[in-house]
PDB file of N, CA and C in Angstrom:
ATOM      1  N   MET A   1      94.131  99.919  93.074  1.00 72.00           N
ATOM      2  CA  MET A   1      94.212  98.448  93.248  1.00 72.00           C
ATOM      3  C   MET A   1      93.726  97.921  94.516  1.00 72.00           C
ATOM      4  N   ARG A   2      94.346  98.602  95.664  1.00 89.00           N
ATOM      5  CA  ARG A   2      94.099  98.098  96.969  1.00 89.00           C
ATOM      6  C   ARG A   2      92.524  98.071  97.264  1.00 89.00           C
ATOM      7  N   LYS A   3      91.943  99.162  96.707  1.00 90.00           N
ATOM      8  CA  LYS A   3      90.467  99.230  97.013  1.00 90.00           C
ATOM      9  C   LYS A   3      89.702  97.950  96.308  1.00 90.00           C
ATOM     10  N   TYR A   4      90.029  97.814  94.945  1.00 93.00           N
ATOM     11  CA  TYR A   4      89.495  96.610  94.425  1.00 93.00           C
ATOM     12  C   TYR A   4      89.894  95.402  95.059  1.00 93.00           C
ATOM     13  N   ASP A   5      90.816  95.134  95.546  1.00 94.00           N
ATOM     14  CA  ASP A   5      91.321  94.089  96.311  1.00 94.00           C
ATOM     15  C   ASP A   5      90.740  93.755  97.577  1.00 94.00           C
ATOM     16  N   ALA A   6      90.507  94.900  98.318  1.00 95.00           N
ATOM     17  CA  ALA A   6      89.823  94.892  99.550  1.00 95.00           C
ATOM     18  C   ALA A   6      88.358  94.442  99.231  1.00 95.00           C
ATOM     19  N   HIS A   7      87.657  94.846  98.164  1.00 94.00           N
ATOM     20  CA  HIS A   7      86.242  94.566  97.841  1.00 94.00           C
ATOM     21  C   HIS A   7      86.205  93.207  97.406  1.00 94.00           C
ATOM     22  N   LEU A   8      87.319  92.569  96.579  1.00 96.00           N
ATOM     23  CA  LEU A   8      87.244  91.228  96.557  1.00 96.00           C
ATOM     24  C   LEU A   8      87.439  90.449  97.581  1.00 96.00           C
ATOM     25  N   ALA A   9      88.395  90.566  98.513  1.00 97.00           N
ATOM     26  CA  ALA A   9      88.516  89.841  99.776  1.00 97.00           C
ATOM     27  C   ALA A   9      87.333  89.899 100.514  1.00 97.00           C
ATOM     28  N   VAL A  10      86.301  90.854 100.499  1.00 97.00           N
ATOM     29  CA  VAL A  10      85.205  91.025 101.393  1.00 97.00           C
ATOM     30  C   VAL A  10      84.139  89.753 100.664  1.00 97.00           C
ATOM     31  N   GLN A  11      83.993  90.088  99.521  1.00 97.00           N
ATOM     32  CA  GLN A  11      83.208  89.217  98.694  1.00 97.00           C
ATOM     33  C   GLN A  11      83.594  87.466  98.931  1.00 97.00           C
ATOM     34  N   ARG A  12      84.970  87.380  98.807  1.00 97.00           N
ATOM     35  CA  ARG A  12      85.185  86.012  99.054  1.00 97.00           C
ATOM     36  C   ARG A  12      84.981  85.478 100.516  1.00 97.00           C
ATOM     37  N   ALA A  13      85.397  86.409 101.549  1.00 98.00           N
ATOM     38  CA  ALA A  13      85.130  86.032 102.878  1.00 98.00           C
ATOM     39  C   ALA A  13      83.447  85.878 103.273  1.00 98.00           C
ATOM     40  N   LEU A  14      82.904  86.488 102.605  1.00 98.00           N
ATOM     41  CA  LEU A  14      81.252  86.259 102.622  1.00 98.00           C
ATOM     42  C   LEU A  14      80.866  84.961 101.949  1.00 98.00           C
ATOM     43  N   ASN A  15      81.424  84.928 100.759  1.00 98.00           N
ATOM     44  CA  ASN A  15      80.967  83.469 100.364  1.00 98.00           C
ATOM     45  C   ASN A  15      81.551  82.362 100.901  1.00 98.00           C
ATOM     46  N   ALA A  16      82.714  82.467 101.680  1.00 98.00           N
ATOM     47  CA  ALA A  16      83.295  81.360 102.386  1.00 98.00           C
ATOM     48  C   ALA A  16      82.711  81.357 103.697  1.00 98.00           C
ATOM     49  N   GLY A  17      81.804  82.046 104.041  1.00 97.00           N
ATOM     50  CA  GLY A  17      81.370  82.274 105.627  1.00 97.00           C
ATOM     51  C   GLY A  17      82.224  82.627 106.579  1.00 97.00           C
ATOM     52  N   VAL A  18      83.443  83.160 106.045  1.00 96.00           N
ATOM     53  CA  VAL A  18      84.413  83.587 107.132  1.00 96.00           C
ATOM     54  C   VAL A  18      83.864  85.146 107.718  1.00 96.00           C
ATOM     55  N   LEU A  19      83.092  85.913 106.954  1.00 97.00           N
ATOM     56  CA  LEU A  19      82.657  87.143 107.333  1.00 97.00           C
ATOM     57  C   LEU A  19      81.070  87.153 107.213  1.00 97.00           C
ATOM     58  N   GLN A  20      80.292  87.505 108.079  1.00 97.00           N
ATOM     59  CA  GLN A  20      79.049  87.656 108.159  1.00 97.00           C
ATOM     60  C   GLN A  20      78.624  89.218 108.255  1.00 97.00           C
ATOM     61  N   LYS A  21      77.512  89.463 107.171  1.00 97.00           N
ATOM     62  CA  LYS A  21      77.085  90.963 107.234  1.00 97.00           C
ATOM     63  C   LYS A  21      76.359  91.102 108.624  1.00 97.00           C
ATOM     64  N   GLU A  22      76.260  92.392 109.222  1.00 97.00           N
ATOM     65  CA  GLU A  22      75.688  92.776 110.036  1.00 97.00           C
ATOM     66  C   GLU A  22      74.701  93.856 109.756  1.00 97.00           C
ATOM     67  N   CYS A  23      74.010  94.368 110.687  1.00 97.00           N
ATOM     68  CA  CYS A  23      72.834  95.677 110.127  1.00 97.00           C
ATOM     69  C   CYS A  23      73.816  96.687 110.219  1.00 97.00           C
ATOM     70  N   CYS A  24      73.168  97.780 109.597  1.00 96.00           N
ATOM     71  CA  CYS A  24      73.693  99.039 109.716  1.00 96.00           C
ATOM     72  C   CYS A  24      74.160  99.533 110.817  1.00 96.00           C
ATOM     73  N   GLU A  25      75.198 100.030 111.134  1.00 93.00           N
ATOM     74  CA  GLU A  25      75.620 100.710 112.491  1.00 93.00           C
ATOM     75  C   GLU A  25      74.994 101.936 112.785  1.00 93.00           C
ATOM     76  N   VAL A  26      74.339 102.479 111.827  1.00 92.00           N
ATOM     77  CA  VAL A  26      73.726 103.671 112.158  1.00 92.00           C
ATOM     78  C   VAL A  26      71.929 103.486 112.628  1.00 92.00           C
ATOM     79  N   CYS A  27      71.410 102.813 111.450  1.00 93.00           N
ATOM     80  CA  CYS A  27      70.038 102.718 111.578  1.00 93.00           C
ATOM     81  C   CYS A  27      69.662 101.288 111.726  1.00 93.00           C
ATOM     82  N   GLY A  28      70.425 100.345 111.728  1.00 96.00           N
ATOM     83  CA  GLY A  28      69.952  99.081 112.119  1.00 96.00           C
ATOM     84  C   GLY A  28      69.319  98.151 110.754  1.00 96.00           C
ATOM     85  N   LYS A  29      69.209  98.777 109.528  1.00 97.00           N
ATOM     86  CA  LYS A  29      68.887  98.255 108.371  1.00 97.00           C
ATOM     87  C   LYS A  29      69.587  96.907 107.923  1.00 97.00           C
ATOM     88  N   ALA A  30      69.014  96.010 107.448  1.00 97.00           N
ATOM     89  CA  ALA A  30      69.659  94.707 107.465  1.00 97.00           C
ATOM     90  C   ALA A  30      70.461  94.679 105.839  1.00 97.00           C
ATOM     91  N   ASP A  31      69.816  95.544 104.937  1.00 97.00           N
ATOM     92  CA  ASP A  31      70.387  95.604 103.559  1.00 97.00           C
ATOM     93  C   ASP A  31      71.578  96.661 103.656  1.00 97.00           C
ATOM     94  N   VAL A  32      72.929  95.978 103.484  1.00 98.00           N
ATOM     95  CA  VAL A  32      74.029  96.892 103.809  1.00 98.00           C
ATOM     96  C   VAL A  32      75.250  96.692 102.791  1.00 98.00           C
ATOM     97  N   ASP A  33      76.099  97.587 102.740  1.00 95.00           N
ATOM     98  CA  ASP A  33      77.167  97.622 102.147  1.00 95.00           C
ATOM     99  C   ASP A  33      78.272  97.599 103.139  1.00 95.00           C
ATOM    100  N   ALA A  34      79.569  96.816 102.649  1.00 96.00           N
ATOM    101  CA  ALA A  34      80.864  96.862 103.643  1.00 96.00           C
ATOM    102  C   ALA A  34      81.666  98.461 103.305  1.00 96.00           C
ATOM    103  N   HIS A  35      82.064  98.755 104.275  1.00 95.00           N
ATOM    104  CA  HIS A  35      82.687 100.107 104.022  1.00 95.00           C
ATOM    105  C   HIS A  35      84.151  99.676 104.614  1.00 95.00           C
ATOM    106  N   HIS A  36      85.056 100.233 103.941  1.00 94.00           N
ATOM    107  CA  HIS A  36      86.522 100.145 104.485  1.00 94.00           C
ATOM    108  C   HIS A  36      86.921 101.322 104.735  1.00 94.00           C
ATOM    109  N   ASP A  37      87.554 101.591 106.156  1.00 90.00           N
ATOM    110  CA  ASP A  37      88.247 102.627 106.616  1.00 90.00           C
ATOM    111  C   ASP A  37      89.628 102.703 106.149  1.00 90.00           C
ATOM    112  N   HIS A  38      90.120 101.336 106.150  1.00 91.00           N
ATOM    113  CA  HIS A  38      91.600 101.373 105.577  1.00 91.00           C
ATOM    114  C   HIS A  38      91.658  99.990 104.642  1.00 91.00           C
ATOM    115  N   TYR A  39      91.923 100.223 103.371  1.00 93.00           N
ATOM    116  CA  TYR A  39      92.109  99.203 102.468  1.00 93.00           C
ATOM    117  C   TYR A  39      93.259  98.232 102.613  1.00 93.00           C
ATOM    118  N   ASP A  40      94.181  98.594 103.856  1.00 93.00           N
ATOM    119  CA  ASP A  40      95.235  97.692 104.057  1.00 93.00           C
ATOM    120  C   ASP A  40      94.789  96.441 105.199  1.00 93.00           C
ATOM    121  N   GLN A  41      93.369  96.743 105.367  1.00 94.00           N
ATOM    122  CA  GLN A  41      92.791  95.710 106.416  1.00 94.00           C
ATOM    123  C   GLN A  41      91.414  95.329 105.699  1.00 94.00           C
ATOM    124  N   PRO A  42      91.525  94.375 104.606  1.00 94.00           N
ATOM    125  CA  PRO A  42      90.453  94.083 103.904  1.00 94.00           C
ATOM    126  C   PRO A  42      89.180  93.726 104.565  1.00 94.00           C
ATOM    127  N   LEU A  43      89.499  92.930 105.673  1.00 96.00           N
ATOM    128  CA  LEU A  43      88.260  92.227 106.365  1.00 96.00           C
ATOM    129  C   LEU A  43      87.720  93.253 107.482  1.00 96.00           C
ATOM    130  N   ASN A  44      88.425  94.106 107.663  1.00 96.00           N
ATOM    131  CA  ASN A  44      88.047  95.024 108.775  1.00 96.00           C
ATOM    132  C   ASN A  44      86.990  96.224 108.091  1.00 96.00           C
ATOM    133  N   VAL A  45      85.634  95.890 108.312  1.00 96.00           N
ATOM    134  CA  VAL A  45      84.635  96.663 107.525  1.00 96.00           C
ATOM    135  C   VAL A  45      83.658  97.187 108.526  1.00 96.00           C
ATOM    136  N   ARG A  46      82.942  98.138 108.043  1.00 95.00           N
ATOM    137  CA  ARG A  46      81.814  98.662 108.859  1.00 95.00           C
ATOM    138  C   ARG A  46      80.668  98.505 107.941  1.00 95.00           C
ATOM    139  N   TRP A  47      79.711  97.901 108.528  1.00 97.00           N
ATOM    140  CA  TRP A  47      78.363  97.786 107.693  1.00 97.00           C
ATOM    141  C   TRP A  47      77.369  99.059 107.743  1.00 97.00           C
ATOM    142  N   LEU A  48      77.096  99.588 106.599  1.00 95.00           N
ATOM    143  CA  LEU A  48      76.313 100.476 106.598  1.00 95.00           C
ATOM    144  C   LEU A  48      75.159 100.405 105.293  1.00 95.00           C
ATOM    145  N   CYS A  49      73.887 100.853 105.545  1.00 96.00           N
ATOM    146  CA  CYS A  49      73.041 100.717 104.292  1.00 96.00           C
ATOM    147  C   CYS A  49      73.431 101.641 103.679  1.00 96.00           C
ATOM    148  N   ARG A  50      72.642 101.443 102.117  1.00 95.00           N
ATOM    149  CA  ARG A  50      73.358 102.409 101.078  1.00 95.00           C
ATOM    150  C   ARG A  50      73.149 103.896 101.600  1.00 95.00           C
ATOM    151  N   ARG A  51      72.067 104.284 102.085  1.00 94.00           N
ATOM    152  CA  ARG A  51      71.695 105.511 102.409  1.00 94.00           C
ATOM    153  C   ARG A  51      72.844 106.226 103.344  1.00 94.00           C
ATOM    154  N   HIS A  52      73.460 105.584 104.271  1.00 93.00           N
ATOM    155  CA  HIS A  52      74.627 105.958 105.160  1.00 93.00           C
ATOM    156  C   HIS A  52      75.513 105.693 104.689  1.00 93.00           C
ATOM    157  N   HIS A  53      76.044 104.815 103.781  1.00 93.00           N
ATOM    158  CA  HIS A  53      77.149 104.629 102.908  1.00 93.00           C
ATOM    159  C   HIS A  53      77.510 105.832 102.003  1.00 93.00           C
ATOM    160  N   VAL A  54      76.444 106.368 101.410  1.00 91.00           N
ATOM    161  CA  VAL A  54      76.594 107.485 100.374  1.00 91.00           C
ATOM    162  C   VAL A  54      76.910 108.667 101.192  1.00 91.00           C
ATOM    163  N   ARG A  55      76.114 108.856 102.369  1.00 90.00           N
ATOM    164  CA  ARG A  55      76.459 110.044 103.151  1.00 90.00           C
ATOM    165  C   ARG A  55      77.773 110.302 103.760  1.00 90.00           C
ATOM    166  N   LEU A  56      78.425 109.089 104.191  1.00 89.00           N
ATOM    167  CA  LEU A  56      79.583 108.931 104.687  1.00 89.00           C
ATOM    168  C   LEU A  56      80.587 109.339 103.871  1.00 89.00           C
ATOM    169  N   HIS A  57      80.416 108.962 102.363  1.00 85.00           N
ATOM    170  CA  HIS A  57      81.427 109.392 101.383  1.00 85.00           C
ATOM    171  C   HIS A  57      81.208 110.751 100.962  1.00 85.00           C
ATOM    172  N   GLN A  58      79.918 111.345 101.110  1.00 85.00           N
ATOM    173  CA  GLN A  58      79.867 112.753 100.660  1.00 85.00           C
ATOM    174  C   GLN A  58      80.080 113.525 101.949  1.00 85.00           C
ATOM    175  N   PHE A  59      79.988 113.337 103.038  1.00 80.00           N
ATOM    176  CA  PHE A  59      80.252 114.400 103.940  1.00 80.00           C
ATOM    177  C   PHE A  59      81.317 113.803 104.983  1.00 80.00           C
ATOM    178  N   GLY A  60      82.056 113.184 104.715  1.00 74.00           N
ATOM    179  CA  GLY A  60      83.135 112.644 105.469  1.00 74.00           C
ATOM    180  C   GLY A  60      83.184 111.654 106.830  1.00 74.00           C
ATOM    181  N   GLU A  61      84.220 111.221 107.330  1.00 68.00           N
ATOM    182  CA  GLU A  61      84.401 110.139 108.305  1.00 68.00           C
ATOM    183  C   GLU A  61      83.874 110.663 109.662  1.00 68.00           C
ATOM    184  N   ASP A  62      83.959 111.984 109.667  1.00 62.00           N
ATOM    185  CA  ASP A  62      83.347 112.650 110.842  1.00 62.00           C
ATOM    186  C   ASP A  62      81.978 112.431 111.186  1.00 62.00           C
ATOM    187  N   MET A  63      81.255 112.176 109.859  1.00 64.00           N
ATOM    188  CA  MET A  63      79.953 112.121 110.140  1.00 64.00           C
ATOM    189  C   MET A  63      79.351 110.726 111.210  1.00 64.00           C
ATOM    190  N   PHE A  64      80.079 109.762 110.749  1.00 65.00           N
ATOM    191  CA  PHE A  64      79.871 108.408 111.543  1.00 65.00           C
ATOM    192  C   PHE A  64      81.200 108.120 111.995  1.00 65.00           C
ATOM    193  N   PRO A  65      81.846 108.771 113.083  1.00 64.00           N
ATOM    194  CA  PRO A  65      83.264 108.345 113.301  1.00 64.00           C
ATOM    195  C   PRO A  65      83.339 106.838 113.741  1.00 64.00           C
ATOM    196  N   LEU A  66      84.648 106.443 113.780  1.00 60.00           N
ATOM    197  CA  LEU A  66      84.772 105.035 113.770  1.00 60.00           C
ATOM    198  C   LEU A  66      84.786 105.038 115.395  1.00 60.00           C
ATOM    199  N   CYS A  67      84.189 103.888 115.868  1.00 56.00           N
ATOM    200  CA  CYS A  67      83.824 103.798 117.318  1.00 56.00           C
ATOM    201  C   CYS A  67      84.629 102.502 117.724  1.00 56.00           C
ATOM    202  N   LYS A  68      85.634 101.927 116.882  1.00 48.00           N
ATOM    203  CA  LYS A  68      86.372 100.672 117.341  1.00 48.00           C
ATOM    204  C   LYS A  68      87.633 100.881 117.917  1.00 48.00           C
TER     205      LYS A  68
END
């Protein structure tokens, strides 16, 4: 439920203009997904292209460590 709620919060924030998409933090591509490191912080997201988002989920957080 937290995961779903976090995704909804991102969509609402994007639609309202509260949150802006950024380029992929790894390669700079503009077509990105929002990745949550913590679902209890729904608007704290990392922007990753589909390729890097999938790789992060496959190989773990240590692949692209949190740099914030």
